[in-house]
Short mmCIF file of C-alpha atoms in Angstrom, two decimals:
data_model
loop_
_atom_site.label_atom_id
_atom_site.label_comp_id
_atom_site.label_asym_id
_atom_site.label_seq_id
_atom_site.Cartn_x
_atom_site.Cartn_y
_atom_site.Cartn_z
CA MET A 1 -122.54 -145.05 -28.41
CA ALA A 2 -121.83 -142.20 -25.99
CA ASN A 3 -124.20 -139.24 -26.02
CA ILE A 4 -122.96 -136.27 -28.08
CA SER A 5 -123.85 -132.79 -26.85
CA PRO A 6 -122.97 -129.37 -28.30
CA GLN A 7 -120.10 -127.49 -26.74
CA SER A 8 -120.83 -123.93 -25.73
CA ALA A 9 -118.06 -121.57 -26.79
CA LYS A 10 -117.53 -121.03 -30.51
CA HIS A 11 -113.78 -120.62 -30.30
CA LYS A 12 -113.05 -123.12 -27.57
CA VAL A 13 -111.51 -125.18 -30.30
CA LEU A 14 -107.80 -125.75 -30.61
CA ALA A 15 -107.41 -127.75 -27.41
CA ASP A 16 -110.18 -130.08 -28.63
CA ALA A 17 -109.19 -130.56 -32.26
CA ASP A 18 -107.04 -133.00 -34.16
CA VAL A 19 -105.86 -132.52 -37.74
CA VAL A 20 -106.08 -135.37 -40.24
CA ILE A 21 -104.15 -135.08 -43.51
CA MET A 22 -105.19 -137.51 -46.22
CA ALA A 23 -101.96 -138.28 -48.08
CA GLY A 24 -102.68 -141.52 -49.87
CA GLY A 25 -103.37 -140.18 -53.37
CA SER A 26 -101.28 -141.34 -56.29
CA GLY A 27 -101.19 -138.03 -58.19
CA GLU A 28 -101.36 -139.74 -61.58
CA ARG A 29 -102.03 -136.48 -63.41
CA PHE A 30 -98.48 -135.45 -62.47
CA TRP A 31 -96.82 -138.45 -64.07
CA PRO A 32 -93.93 -138.97 -64.86
CA VAL A 33 -92.66 -136.99 -61.85
CA SER A 34 -95.30 -138.49 -59.57
CA ARG A 35 -94.70 -142.24 -59.13
CA HIS A 36 -95.94 -144.95 -56.75
CA LYS A 37 -92.94 -144.56 -54.44
CA LYS A 38 -92.91 -140.76 -54.67
CA PRO A 39 -96.41 -139.45 -55.38
CA LYS A 40 -97.47 -135.86 -55.84
CA GLN A 41 -97.61 -134.97 -52.14
CA LEU A 42 -93.89 -135.79 -51.78
CA LEU A 43 -92.89 -133.48 -54.62
CA ARG A 44 -91.56 -129.93 -54.61
CA LEU A 45 -93.76 -128.69 -57.44
CA TYR A 46 -93.34 -125.11 -56.27
CA GLY A 47 -91.33 -123.60 -53.46
CA GLU A 48 -88.65 -125.23 -51.34
CA LYS A 49 -90.91 -127.60 -49.40
CA THR A 50 -92.84 -130.65 -50.54
CA LEU A 51 -96.63 -130.48 -50.55
CA ILE A 52 -96.85 -132.79 -47.52
CA GLU A 53 -94.37 -130.59 -45.62
CA GLN A 54 -96.53 -127.54 -46.31
CA ALA A 55 -99.66 -129.39 -45.20
CA PHE A 56 -98.02 -130.64 -41.99
CA ASP A 57 -96.78 -127.16 -41.13
CA ARG A 58 -100.31 -125.78 -41.50
CA GLY A 59 -101.74 -128.47 -39.24
CA ALA A 60 -99.01 -128.08 -36.63
CA ARG A 61 -99.54 -124.33 -36.50
CA LEU A 62 -103.24 -124.90 -35.92
CA VAL A 63 -103.24 -127.60 -33.22
CA GLY A 64 -99.60 -128.43 -32.42
CA LYS A 65 -97.49 -131.13 -34.05
CA GLU A 66 -98.56 -133.78 -31.51
CA ARG A 67 -102.15 -133.62 -32.77
CA VAL A 68 -101.48 -133.93 -36.49
CA TYR A 69 -102.29 -137.34 -38.00
CA ILE A 70 -101.49 -138.53 -41.51
CA VAL A 71 -103.45 -141.26 -43.31
CA ALA A 72 -101.81 -143.07 -46.23
CA GLY A 73 -100.78 -146.53 -47.37
CA GLU A 74 -98.13 -148.58 -45.62
CA ARG A 75 -95.88 -148.30 -48.68
CA LEU A 76 -95.56 -144.53 -48.09
CA ARG A 77 -94.89 -144.67 -44.35
CA ALA A 78 -91.10 -144.46 -44.49
CA ALA A 79 -91.05 -141.78 -47.19
CA ILE A 80 -93.54 -139.54 -45.38
CA VAL A 81 -92.02 -139.99 -41.91
CA ASN A 82 -88.54 -139.28 -43.29
CA ALA A 83 -89.81 -136.17 -45.07
CA LEU A 84 -91.29 -134.77 -41.83
CA PRO A 85 -88.72 -134.74 -39.00
CA ARG A 86 -91.17 -132.96 -36.64
CA PHE A 87 -94.00 -135.42 -37.27
CA GLU A 88 -94.89 -137.89 -34.52
CA ALA A 89 -94.39 -141.25 -36.26
CA ALA A 90 -96.95 -142.90 -33.97
CA ASN A 91 -99.59 -140.64 -35.58
CA TYR A 92 -99.21 -142.34 -38.95
CA ILE A 93 -102.43 -144.23 -39.74
CA ALA A 94 -101.77 -146.89 -42.36
CA GLU A 95 -104.56 -147.77 -44.78
CA PRO A 96 -104.37 -151.46 -45.69
CA MET A 97 -105.69 -150.68 -49.17
CA ALA A 98 -107.31 -147.82 -51.06
CA ARG A 99 -111.05 -147.64 -50.42
CA ASN A 100 -111.77 -143.96 -51.14
CA THR A 101 -112.26 -141.15 -48.65
CA THR A 102 -115.17 -142.45 -46.56
CA ALA A 103 -113.26 -145.54 -45.44
CA CYS A 104 -110.09 -143.49 -45.04
CA LEU A 105 -111.77 -140.97 -42.74
CA ALA A 106 -113.70 -143.63 -40.81
CA LEU A 107 -110.38 -145.37 -40.15
CA ALA A 108 -108.80 -142.10 -39.00
CA ALA A 109 -111.80 -141.25 -36.80
CA SER A 110 -111.61 -144.68 -35.15
CA PHE A 111 -107.90 -144.29 -34.47
CA ILE A 112 -108.18 -140.76 -33.06
CA GLU A 113 -111.25 -141.59 -30.96
CA ARG A 114 -109.05 -143.99 -28.98
CA GLU A 115 -106.66 -141.13 -28.20
CA SER A 116 -108.94 -138.11 -27.85
CA GLY A 117 -112.52 -139.34 -27.36
CA ASN A 118 -115.60 -138.76 -29.48
CA GLU A 119 -116.09 -135.09 -28.57
CA THR A 120 -112.88 -133.96 -30.25
CA VAL A 121 -113.18 -132.12 -33.56
CA MET A 122 -111.53 -133.84 -36.50
CA ALA A 123 -110.20 -131.26 -38.96
CA VAL A 124 -109.61 -132.89 -42.35
CA LEU A 125 -107.01 -130.99 -44.37
CA THR A 126 -105.64 -131.68 -47.83
CA ALA A 127 -102.11 -132.83 -48.61
CA ASP A 128 -101.76 -131.41 -52.10
CA HIS A 129 -103.30 -127.95 -52.38
CA LEU A 130 -101.58 -124.59 -52.60
CA ILE A 131 -102.88 -122.45 -49.74
CA GLU A 132 -102.06 -118.89 -48.81
CA ASP A 133 -101.82 -119.67 -45.13
CA GLY A 134 -102.01 -116.22 -43.63
CA ASP A 135 -104.26 -115.02 -40.84
CA MET A 136 -107.45 -115.33 -42.90
CA PHE A 137 -106.80 -119.02 -43.53
CA TYR A 138 -106.39 -119.77 -39.83
CA GLU A 139 -109.39 -117.65 -38.86
CA THR A 140 -111.46 -119.62 -41.37
CA LEU A 141 -110.28 -122.93 -39.93
CA LYS A 142 -110.98 -121.76 -36.39
CA THR A 143 -114.49 -120.73 -37.44
CA ALA A 144 -115.08 -124.15 -39.04
CA ILE A 145 -113.74 -125.96 -35.98
CA GLY A 146 -115.87 -123.76 -33.75
CA ARG A 147 -118.99 -124.53 -35.77
CA ALA A 148 -118.30 -128.25 -35.56
CA ALA A 149 -117.55 -128.06 -31.82
CA SER A 150 -120.72 -126.17 -30.91
CA THR A 151 -123.29 -127.88 -33.19
CA TYR A 152 -124.19 -131.23 -34.72
CA ASP A 153 -123.08 -129.99 -38.15
CA LEU A 154 -120.74 -131.58 -40.63
CA VAL A 155 -118.78 -128.56 -41.86
CA ALA A 156 -117.02 -127.90 -45.16
CA ILE A 157 -114.91 -125.00 -46.38
CA GLY A 158 -116.04 -123.65 -49.75
CA MET A 159 -114.05 -121.39 -52.06
CA ARG A 160 -115.55 -118.75 -54.35
CA PRO A 161 -115.22 -120.02 -57.94
CA THR A 162 -113.17 -117.89 -60.30
CA THR A 163 -113.82 -119.97 -63.43
CA PRO A 164 -116.52 -122.47 -64.48
CA ASP A 165 -114.23 -125.40 -63.75
CA THR A 166 -115.88 -128.77 -64.43
CA GLY A 167 -113.30 -130.67 -62.37
CA PHE A 168 -114.60 -129.42 -59.01
CA GLY A 169 -117.57 -130.26 -56.84
CA TYR A 170 -119.85 -127.30 -56.08
CA LEU A 171 -121.69 -126.34 -52.88
CA GLU A 172 -124.97 -124.44 -53.24
CA LEU A 173 -125.36 -121.98 -50.37
CA GLY A 174 -128.58 -121.87 -48.38
CA GLU A 175 -129.54 -119.71 -45.44
CA VAL A 176 -126.97 -117.64 -43.58
CA LEU A 177 -126.47 -119.19 -40.17
CA SER A 178 -126.35 -117.27 -36.90
CA GLU A 179 -123.24 -115.29 -36.19
CA THR A 180 -121.74 -114.23 -32.91
CA GLU A 181 -121.79 -110.57 -31.91
CA GLU A 182 -118.05 -110.59 -32.50
CA ASP A 183 -118.58 -111.76 -36.10
CA LYS A 184 -121.31 -109.22 -36.77
CA ALA A 185 -118.94 -106.45 -35.71
CA SER A 186 -116.29 -107.62 -38.17
CA ALA A 187 -116.81 -107.36 -41.92
CA SER A 188 -113.88 -109.72 -42.48
CA ALA A 189 -115.12 -112.53 -40.20
CA PRO A 190 -115.65 -115.81 -42.11
CA LYS A 191 -119.31 -116.34 -43.03
CA ILE A 192 -121.24 -119.57 -42.41
CA ASN A 193 -124.11 -120.83 -44.58
CA ARG A 194 -126.26 -123.90 -44.63
CA ILE A 195 -125.40 -126.07 -47.66
CA ALA A 196 -128.52 -126.56 -49.76
CA ARG A 197 -127.08 -128.97 -52.32
CA PHE A 198 -123.90 -130.67 -53.52
CA THR A 199 -123.16 -130.98 -57.25
CA GLU A 200 -120.22 -133.14 -58.25
CA LYS A 201 -118.27 -132.10 -61.38
CA PRO A 202 -121.03 -130.45 -63.43
CA ASP A 203 -120.94 -129.96 -67.19
CA LEU A 204 -119.61 -126.66 -68.53
CA GLU A 205 -123.01 -125.01 -69.06
CA THR A 206 -124.08 -125.82 -65.50
CA ALA A 207 -120.76 -124.64 -64.06
CA GLU A 208 -121.07 -121.35 -65.98
CA GLY A 209 -124.51 -120.85 -64.44
CA PHE A 210 -123.13 -121.53 -60.97
CA VAL A 211 -120.40 -118.91 -61.40
CA ARG A 212 -122.84 -116.31 -62.76
CA GLY A 213 -125.40 -116.94 -60.04
CA GLY A 214 -123.02 -116.29 -57.17
CA LYS A 215 -124.66 -118.86 -54.87
CA HIS A 216 -122.16 -121.67 -55.33
CA LEU A 217 -118.72 -122.41 -53.92
CA TRP A 218 -116.06 -124.87 -54.94
CA ASN A 219 -115.79 -127.77 -52.52
CA SER A 220 -112.27 -127.45 -51.09
CA GLY A 221 -112.13 -130.97 -49.65
CA MET A 222 -111.53 -129.64 -46.13
CA PHE A 223 -114.06 -130.99 -43.62
CA PHE A 224 -114.70 -130.61 -39.88
CA TRP A 225 -116.83 -132.62 -37.46
CA ARG A 226 -116.83 -134.02 -33.99
CA ILE A 227 -115.93 -137.68 -34.16
CA GLY A 228 -119.14 -138.76 -32.43
CA VAL A 229 -121.24 -136.70 -34.87
CA PHE A 230 -119.40 -138.21 -37.84
CA PHE A 231 -120.06 -141.74 -36.59
CA GLN A 232 -123.72 -140.94 -36.03
CA ALA A 233 -123.93 -139.80 -39.66
CA LEU A 234 -122.02 -142.87 -40.85
CA ASP A 235 -124.35 -145.14 -38.90
CA ARG A 236 -127.37 -143.48 -40.50
CA TYR A 237 -126.20 -143.21 -44.11
CA GLN A 238 -123.63 -146.02 -44.43
CA PRO A 239 -124.66 -148.56 -41.78
CA ALA A 240 -122.64 -151.43 -43.25
CA MET A 241 -119.42 -149.42 -43.01
CA ALA A 242 -120.33 -148.19 -39.54
CA ARG A 243 -120.75 -151.81 -38.37
CA GLU A 244 -117.32 -152.72 -39.75
CA MET A 245 -115.78 -149.82 -37.81
CA THR A 246 -117.19 -151.09 -34.51
CA GLY A 247 -114.17 -153.34 -33.99
CA LEU A 248 -111.78 -150.42 -34.49
CA ARG A 249 -113.33 -147.82 -32.26
CA ALA A 250 -112.56 -146.86 -28.67
CA GLY A 251 -113.30 -149.67 -26.21
CA ALA A 252 -113.00 -152.41 -28.84
CA GLY A 253 -109.66 -153.81 -27.63
CA ASP A 254 -106.26 -153.59 -29.27
CA TRP A 255 -105.83 -152.00 -32.70
CA PRO A 256 -106.11 -154.86 -35.21
CA SER A 257 -103.14 -156.35 -37.01
CA GLY A 258 -102.43 -155.58 -40.66
CA ASP A 259 -104.15 -158.77 -41.89
CA SER A 260 -107.24 -158.17 -39.76
CA LEU A 261 -107.47 -154.57 -40.89
CA ARG A 262 -107.12 -155.62 -44.53
CA ALA A 263 -109.94 -158.12 -44.08
CA ILE A 264 -112.19 -155.31 -42.78
CA PHE A 265 -111.26 -152.99 -45.67
CA GLU A 266 -111.89 -155.71 -48.26
CA ARG A 267 -115.51 -155.75 -47.14
CA LEU A 268 -115.95 -151.96 -47.43
CA GLU A 269 -117.53 -150.22 -50.39
CA SER A 270 -115.33 -147.64 -52.12
CA LEU A 271 -117.18 -144.35 -51.62
CA PRO A 272 -116.18 -140.66 -51.57
CA VAL A 273 -117.25 -139.02 -48.33
CA ASP A 274 -118.99 -136.21 -50.23
CA LYS A 275 -121.50 -138.61 -51.78
CA ALA A 276 -121.61 -141.22 -49.03
CA VAL A 277 -122.25 -138.86 -46.11
CA MET A 278 -122.10 -135.11 -46.79
CA GLU A 279 -124.71 -135.01 -49.59
CA LYS A 280 -127.16 -137.09 -47.55
CA ALA A 281 -126.82 -135.36 -44.18
CA ASP A 282 -129.42 -132.80 -43.12
CA ARG A 283 -127.05 -130.73 -40.98
CA VAL A 284 -124.25 -129.61 -43.28
CA SER A 285 -122.79 -126.11 -43.32
CA ALA A 286 -120.09 -124.26 -45.21
CA VAL A 287 -117.61 -121.67 -44.06
CA VAL A 288 -116.74 -119.36 -46.95
CA GLY A 289 -113.00 -119.28 -47.59
CA GLU A 290 -111.61 -115.89 -48.61
CA PHE A 291 -107.93 -116.90 -48.63
CA GLY A 292 -105.72 -117.82 -51.56
CA TRP A 293 -106.33 -121.43 -52.61
CA GLU A 294 -105.46 -123.56 -55.61
CA ASP A 295 -106.17 -127.22 -56.22
CA VAL A 296 -102.98 -128.12 -58.05
CA GLY A 297 -104.61 -130.98 -59.92
CA SER A 298 -102.73 -131.25 -63.20
CA TRP A 299 -99.65 -129.95 -65.00
CA ASP A 300 -101.70 -127.13 -66.51
CA SER A 301 -102.54 -125.81 -63.04
CA LEU A 302 -98.89 -124.78 -62.61
CA SER A 303 -99.73 -121.82 -64.86
CA ARG A 304 -101.78 -120.49 -61.93
CA VAL A 305 -99.06 -121.18 -59.37
CA LEU A 306 -95.76 -120.27 -61.00
CA LYS A 307 -94.75 -116.87 -62.35
CA ARG A 308 -94.25 -116.47 -66.08
CA ASP A 309 -90.61 -116.24 -67.04
CA ASP A 310 -89.11 -113.67 -69.41
CA SER A 311 -90.08 -115.75 -72.45
CA GLU A 312 -93.75 -115.91 -71.38
CA ASN A 313 -93.61 -119.55 -70.29
CA TRP A 314 -93.84 -121.26 -66.91
CA SER A 315 -90.71 -123.27 -66.24
CA VAL A 316 -88.93 -125.20 -63.52
CA GLY A 317 -85.37 -126.28 -64.26
CA PRO A 318 -82.97 -125.45 -67.14
CA THR A 319 -84.97 -124.21 -70.12
CA ILE A 320 -84.35 -122.22 -73.30
CA ALA A 321 -87.40 -120.95 -75.20
CA ILE A 322 -87.13 -119.36 -78.65
CA ASP A 323 -90.29 -117.97 -80.25
CA ALA A 324 -92.17 -120.23 -77.85
CA THR A 325 -94.89 -119.03 -75.47
CA ASP A 326 -97.60 -120.32 -73.14
CA ASN A 327 -95.72 -123.56 -72.47
CA ILE A 328 -95.24 -125.33 -69.14
CA ILE A 329 -91.83 -126.94 -68.72
CA TYR A 330 -90.78 -129.08 -65.74
CA ASN A 331 -87.18 -130.27 -65.90
CA GLU A 332 -86.68 -132.40 -62.80
CA HIS A 333 -83.46 -132.26 -60.82
CA CYS A 334 -83.29 -135.18 -58.41
CA ASP A 335 -81.15 -135.09 -55.28
CA GLY A 336 -77.74 -136.62 -55.90
CA GLU A 337 -78.01 -136.41 -59.68
CA PRO A 338 -76.01 -134.13 -61.99
CA GLN A 339 -77.54 -130.97 -63.37
CA PRO A 340 -80.27 -131.94 -65.88
CA PRO A 341 -79.77 -131.07 -69.56
CA GLU A 342 -81.37 -127.97 -71.05
CA ILE A 343 -84.84 -128.32 -72.57
CA VAL A 344 -84.98 -126.19 -75.71
CA LEU A 345 -88.34 -125.16 -77.18
CA TYR A 346 -88.53 -123.53 -80.58
CA GLY A 347 -91.61 -122.19 -82.34
CA VAL A 348 -94.21 -123.98 -80.22
CA GLU A 349 -96.99 -122.89 -77.89
CA GLY A 350 -99.45 -124.43 -75.47
CA LEU A 351 -97.34 -127.49 -74.63
CA VAL A 352 -96.53 -129.32 -71.41
CA VAL A 353 -93.01 -130.76 -71.44
CA VAL A 354 -91.90 -132.84 -68.46
CA ARG A 355 -88.47 -134.47 -68.19
CA THR A 356 -87.40 -136.89 -65.48
CA PRO A 357 -84.35 -139.18 -65.39
CA GLY A 358 -86.59 -142.10 -66.32
CA ALA A 359 -89.14 -140.68 -68.75
CA ILE A 360 -90.08 -137.67 -70.87
CA MET A 361 -93.70 -136.69 -71.45
CA ILE A 362 -94.99 -134.13 -73.97
CA THR A 363 -98.64 -133.19 -74.29
CA THR A 364 -100.74 -130.09 -74.84
CA ARG A 365 -102.04 -127.93 -72.02
CA ALA A 366 -105.56 -128.69 -73.27
CA ARG A 367 -104.98 -132.42 -72.70
CA ALA A 368 -103.10 -132.13 -69.40
CA GLN A 369 -106.10 -133.46 -67.44
CA ASP A 370 -105.87 -136.67 -69.47
CA VAL A 371 -102.40 -137.69 -68.30
CA LYS A 372 -104.10 -140.34 -66.15
CA LYS A 373 -104.96 -142.11 -69.42
CA THR A 374 -101.24 -142.34 -70.14
CA VAL A 375 -100.74 -144.02 -66.77
CA SER A 376 -103.59 -146.43 -67.48
CA HIS A 377 -102.01 -147.35 -70.81
CA ILE A 378 -98.63 -147.95 -69.18
CA LYS A 379 -100.28 -150.20 -66.59
CA SER A 380 -101.96 -152.20 -69.34
CA THR A 381 -98.61 -152.85 -71.04
CA GLY A 382 -97.01 -154.15 -67.85
CA ARG A 383 -94.34 -151.41 -67.72
CA ASP A 384 -94.35 -151.20 -63.94
CA ASP A 385 -90.83 -149.76 -64.08
CA LEU A 386 -92.39 -146.52 -65.34
CA LEU A 387 -94.91 -146.31 -62.53
#
């Protein structure tokens, strides 16, 4: 492996960074709108653009469209490429099968290393979050890229928790790391801390303590590292996976065929990168994000994204609400289809009502996180037409 050395200038970053967008998720909590052929990231849940369009635009603004890569399954290639006319189709990295985020990112790192070398910073961005992408967002990303470029750190962006949410991972902040003179002169400059500990999806009592204590951040799922540093960490903490990647990396010959790649992935353990690498590494830091951010993870989260309508509900599509409040209504209008019928709610509260041309789902906001169980049940009955 080539020697990896720190780069000197903190903000000598954008010319030496590539963006990776993980877009292979199935978005089962947004069923029945999210389906296998059109998962969550290809939906317009809010605004005029799909989530993947928003993510691509953020990456292109940061590093240029030529250096944005998307990782997802082969089955989504055509849909994603067609949804992104500015995207370089050759930058689509097809996963042969789902093997969680460590394998996904190792695959992406191997692919990009062939193009950019092992000193380039790999900026991992999310495909399905709502982000207020103003100046503070880009300054935070530049700070994270700069930290990764100039140190041996694996870098995460952490968000200040606003509620004791048990669906997030939490980062415990350690020592404040050195700042440049420029940062010290600016009260608004993003702050960098050593990460003392990761906690994945704590119970409610623990999460409440984290919020009260003020020393924890939500893990945003955005990561930054130089490719060589990432592979050094992978070799140390997941040596079996690192060995499998040897045949994919720069200098290993042609990129393998689909069958060969599938054979490699079949041998890989399914591991989230947080647990497989980040939690184990001794050089992990967090840049504190002070921009607007929302992990739109379930139907109930739309209450934090959409504005309440005049009847005190959150609705998309034709809706009439009578003596009905605190409901979330999503009435899908597909391209090429006639105007959907009105959904009329009377005398109810706290519901989620979702209508698509092929299915209608009704649950409570309190059970919105459990929609995945509905999908599991449908799978068990063999109703693939609903998936």
